[in-house]
Amino acid sequence: MGKMNIMWGYVILSYGLFWGLVLVLCGTASMVFHASPLTMRILSDITAWSPTFAVFILYKKLKPNTKFIDFLKNCFHGQLKISLFLISGLIMLGGTFSTVGIVSLLEGKPFKNYFSLGGYSFMVSFFLSLFSGPTGEELGWRGYLRPEMNRKYGFLKGSIIQGIVWAFWHTLLWFIDSEFLDWRIIIYILSNVIVITSIALIMNIFLEIEENLLYSIWIHFCFNLPYSFLKVGISYYAVMCIIFPILACALYFYYQKIIIKKDEEKNNSNNEIVIV
């Protein structure tokens, strides 16, 4: 099987595992055993590991010449910088809270009305959020798929395609885990695709700066955690699909300026060496 085919084979398997686990595991638990909300949340967290399960299953075909331990080391070899964690976290949380702030102004409601602790304590929500998508998905989407798509399509196009793949992986949840099943689902789906693609670009920029999946895990976590406490309507998703593309584009253009500046400095340095 060619490298291109195995890459898309990985995507198909990730989709199949996730949708299968959601329908069989979560569906059976809910409809047959009438599982509690906490049990359903834990099972949902397990399904989120599908991209990583797919890496395990296909690894010998995905990376035939690389030992798994070396693959892991490469995924986490970049330096850990507090500044990058702070900036990326602020972008994610800032995007969410600014969206809530705008919706609050538009609807004339207090900012705090859009948050609720829900049925779990903060720490339970914290760990449920951490051990779902952030730790479950990143080895697959960013550890394996990102470099492959970057090589095939280039950084920007590859990031966009990867974001779209990641977004539509959630398709099943849009219909079985959403309250928006009327005309609002159009806005909800568009928002999911646009926002997830924007986040994929943001993640990939930070991973280009330092190749360490802890950054994408952190970004994923900072985006997911507030959802444990949000009480929002469709207007939130409408505003969010404007805010996050703005953040992603601003970060991308800033990143491009850094690259151009570094290239100019490198060229000037080479010129000085030649002159000497």
XYZ file of C-alpha atoms in Angstrom, residues 34-266:
233
model
C -29.234 2.956 31.304
C -25.779 4.066 32.455
C -25.363 7.125 34.660
C -24.240 10.471 33.155
C -20.779 10.036 34.715
C -20.408 6.548 33.234
C -21.464 7.872 29.841
C -18.914 10.663 30.112
C -16.153 8.161 30.933
C -17.166 5.966 27.980
C -17.184 9.055 25.779
C -13.624 9.755 26.900
C -12.635 6.233 25.847
C -14.069 6.726 22.347
C -11.952 9.878 21.977
C -8.838 7.687 21.994
C -9.780 6.232 18.603
C -7.068 8.154 16.663
C -4.454 6.729 19.054
C -5.928 3.217 18.829
C -5.656 3.538 15.037
C -1.958 4.417 15.354
C -1.386 1.283 17.478
C -3.254 -0.945 15.028
C -1.592 0.361 11.862
C 1.783 1.386 13.240
C 3.890 -1.160 11.334
C 2.368 0.115 8.091
C 2.419 3.781 9.082
C 6.075 3.807 10.157
C 7.662 0.559 8.896
C 11.222 1.812 9.358
C 10.801 3.513 12.734
C 10.558 1.883 16.145
C 7.508 2.973 18.113
C 9.640 4.327 20.959
C 11.560 6.481 18.470
C 8.282 7.744 17.024
C 7.174 8.756 20.531
C 10.491 10.462 21.255
C 10.200 12.451 18.042
C 6.674 13.554 18.974
C 7.891 14.980 22.284
C 11.483 16.045 21.553
C 10.888 19.816 21.356
C 11.748 22.141 24.227
C 9.076 23.061 26.753
C 8.810 26.823 27.091
C 6.557 28.514 29.633
C 6.049 31.425 27.242
C 4.569 29.143 24.550
C 2.230 27.479 27.049
C 1.082 30.890 28.307
C 0.541 32.370 24.845
C -1.262 29.322 23.440
C -3.423 28.989 26.559
C -4.351 32.671 26.455
C -5.311 32.399 22.789
C -7.662 29.488 23.478
C -9.201 30.813 26.676
C -9.269 34.349 25.291
C -11.150 33.126 22.222
C -13.746 31.362 24.346
C -14.246 34.114 26.925
C -14.298 36.912 24.348
C -16.973 34.980 22.460
C -19.035 34.682 25.636
C -18.479 38.391 26.296
C -19.749 39.381 22.844
C -22.792 37.115 23.165
C -23.425 38.596 26.620
C -23.477 42.099 25.115
C -25.646 41.077 22.157
C -28.210 39.294 24.325
C -28.066 41.752 27.208
C -27.384 39.096 29.836
C -24.737 39.033 32.598
C -21.488 37.277 31.651
C -21.762 34.860 34.600
C -25.143 33.570 33.352
C -23.343 31.622 30.635
C -21.482 29.411 33.107
C -22.544 26.663 35.476
C -20.586 24.084 37.468
C -22.950 21.406 36.165
C -23.259 17.934 37.667
C -19.582 17.421 38.536
C -17.043 19.166 40.731
C -14.358 21.263 39.070
C -11.668 18.604 39.599
C -13.817 15.840 38.111
C -14.517 18.024 35.071
C -10.807 18.880 34.901
C -9.693 15.249 34.678
C -12.560 14.193 32.400
C -11.556 16.982 29.999
C -7.853 16.148 30.205
C -8.169 12.418 29.555
C -10.570 12.679 26.626
C -9.613 14.474 23.413
C -6.447 16.244 24.620
C -4.569 13.087 25.589
C -6.572 10.660 23.450
C -6.467 12.290 20.021
C -3.183 14.156 19.719
C -0.805 11.240 19.100
C -2.870 10.411 16.023
C -3.939 13.771 14.603
C -0.815 15.780 15.384
C 1.767 13.077 16.078
C 1.210 11.030 12.919
C -1.172 12.838 10.548
C 0.184 16.396 10.780
C 3.718 15.629 9.495
C 2.334 13.399 6.745
C -0.074 16.050 5.485
C 2.529 18.786 5.771
C 4.874 16.772 3.556
C 2.120 16.043 1.043
C 0.331 19.393 0.876
C 2.591 21.974 2.532
C 2.078 23.629 5.897
C -0.972 25.857 5.334
C -2.932 23.599 2.987
C -1.999 20.559 5.054
C -3.203 22.247 8.250
C -6.530 23.162 6.656
C -7.116 19.650 5.276
C -6.133 18.159 8.610
C -8.550 20.503 10.392
C -11.400 19.494 8.087
C -10.611 15.792 8.612
C -10.558 16.368 12.362
C -13.825 18.336 12.266
C -15.851 15.772 10.299
C -14.567 13.006 12.552
C -17.028 14.550 15.046
C -19.972 14.254 12.617
C -21.832 11.613 14.617
C -21.759 13.784 17.739
C -23.371 16.689 15.898
C -26.561 14.650 15.597
C -26.647 12.508 18.750
C -25.003 14.815 21.293
C -26.438 18.199 20.362
C -29.569 20.095 21.263
C -29.581 21.830 17.867
C -31.591 19.474 15.661
C -33.634 22.088 13.767
C -32.391 24.834 11.383
C -29.765 25.787 13.984
C -27.773 22.662 13.220
C -26.523 24.347 10.029
C -24.851 27.093 12.083
C -23.660 24.517 14.607
C -21.973 22.340 11.957
C -20.415 25.308 10.136
C -19.091 26.616 13.439
C -17.583 23.251 14.331
C -15.816 22.916 10.977
C -14.517 26.501 10.953
C -13.434 26.572 14.595
C -11.801 23.126 14.615
C -9.909 23.946 11.415
C -8.749 27.220 12.976
C -7.568 25.387 16.094
C -5.704 22.861 13.939
C -3.800 25.743 12.314
C -3.042 27.308 15.708
C -1.779 23.976 17.067
C 0.385 23.368 14.028
C 2.030 26.785 14.288
C 3.105 26.092 17.853
C 4.284 22.615 16.862
C 6.347 24.154 14.066
C 8.028 26.360 16.671
C 8.671 23.437 19.029
C 7.920 19.831 18.027
C 6.301 18.621 21.236
C 2.782 17.232 21.470
C 2.419 18.642 24.977
C 1.652 21.970 23.286
C -1.235 20.576 21.219
C -2.479 18.594 24.237
C -2.440 21.818 26.251
C -4.215 23.822 23.512
C -6.832 21.087 23.106
C -7.380 21.016 26.866
C -7.701 24.810 27.144
C -10.366 24.741 24.465
C -12.296 21.766 25.874
C -12.294 22.563 29.601
C -14.618 25.615 29.480
C -17.242 23.488 27.708
C -17.754 21.584 30.945
C -19.200 24.785 32.400
C -20.719 26.667 29.458
C -24.475 27.210 29.110
C -24.823 28.737 25.661
C -27.188 28.868 22.719
C -26.619 28.924 18.976
C -25.548 32.584 19.055
C -22.370 31.499 20.854
C -21.440 29.190 17.980
C -22.243 31.870 15.413
C -19.895 34.358 17.095
C -17.226 31.728 17.754
C -16.861 30.923 14.046
C -15.792 34.548 13.544
C -13.495 34.900 16.558
C -11.355 31.786 16.116
C -10.535 32.263 12.403
C -9.426 35.829 13.265
C -7.140 34.481 15.987
C -5.758 31.766 13.695
C -5.120 34.183 10.809
C -3.480 36.760 13.083
C -1.176 34.099 14.549
C -0.368 32.707 11.097
C 0.600 36.102 9.653
C 2.707 36.857 12.733
C 4.387 33.462 12.359
C 5.090 34.183 8.681
C 6.736 37.482 9.642
C 8.988 35.626 12.078
C 9.986 33.143 9.363
C 10.735 35.940 6.877
C 12.794 37.797 9.486
C 14.800 34.662 10.314
C 15.441 34.011 6.612
C 16.663 37.582 6.127
C 18.976 37.311 9.139
C 20.318 34.000 7.805
